[in-house]
Amino acid sequence: MSVFARLVEQLADLLQPFFHASATAAAIVLFTALVRLATHPLARAAARGQRARTALQPRITELREKHARDPERLQRAMLELHTEAKVSPFSGLLPGLLQLPAFFLLYHLFSNATIGGGPNTLLDHDLLAAPLAGHWTDALSGGLLGGADLVYLALFAVVAVVATVNFRRTRRTAAENPVQTGVPGQGAVGKVAPFLSYLTLVTVAVVPLAAALYVVTSTTWSAVERAVLS
């Protein structure tokens, strides 16, 4: 944690001439962008996998018709098809899973009063009037439309727009590529996936502002990345 804290502090020092009191918040956004840049090759691979799965649809349809009365045989045939094509039904989950450690690091960094046996000075930093270690409920206690509350309203607005874009894209993709019951678990994932984007609103509301900045930056990056790679 202390090593990660020094990294954030060094990024904040680098950005201090441009962002002044909000340099630490800017450092978190920059850190998030660096994480996403590092995982971009995996996102490109996931996009290629999605195109490959789309290309398999005619053969999948044939298998469903051929083994309509034998679900177990259909499942085996579907797995064999994906293995033969070197396509994983869940390859798109990997970029997101690899970002979780960075998110939890930020969460704990701005949730602990001490780091390495000393005081956590990062807790003293703000984004405009909103403490980076604070929560949405803290902003509400200061009165509606206060400085901190406006920061959260801006974040919620960005998240709502990005979530709606992701929701529509996921629904469109699901319509173009009907769920194949022969792939274990994919049916449940396909039904729930379009609505997962809106869970980001809940995350932003309950985590420290620093972690919320990571979530907002990461989800916005994802939306732009998918638009470019699709």
C-alpha angles and dihedrals in degrees: 000000000000091000091051091047091054090050091054091046092051092050089048091052089051092052097040096099091056104037103023110187092011094053094111091053089049089049090056091052090048091048090052091050090051091051091049091047089053091052094043094098088058090050090053090050090049090051090051088049091053091052089048091051089051090052089053094058096097091052091045090053090052091051092050091052093045096049100030091129096044111059094176093053090046091053092051092047091050092051091047091051093051091046092050091050091044090235124138117207088216102042091112091066095064099078091052094047092052090056094058095084091056091049093050091047090056091044094054094039091060094038100056123080092206135041124189091352094306136090117285102240092183089076089070094065126099142195102226101308097340119095112232089225092049131097135224090258089058090054091050092052088060092061134270119297093012120145095269093044091054090055090056093044089055091050092048090050092052092046093048092052093046092045091052092050091049092046093054093045092050092049091048092049091049091051092050093045110037116210113268111219092203091074109081113245096357094110094060092043091050093054096047101036099081091058097046092083091071092057086077088074089060092047093053089050097053107033128074114278091250091058090043089057089054091051095047093047093046096048091047090050090050093053092051092043093053092048091053096044098043 
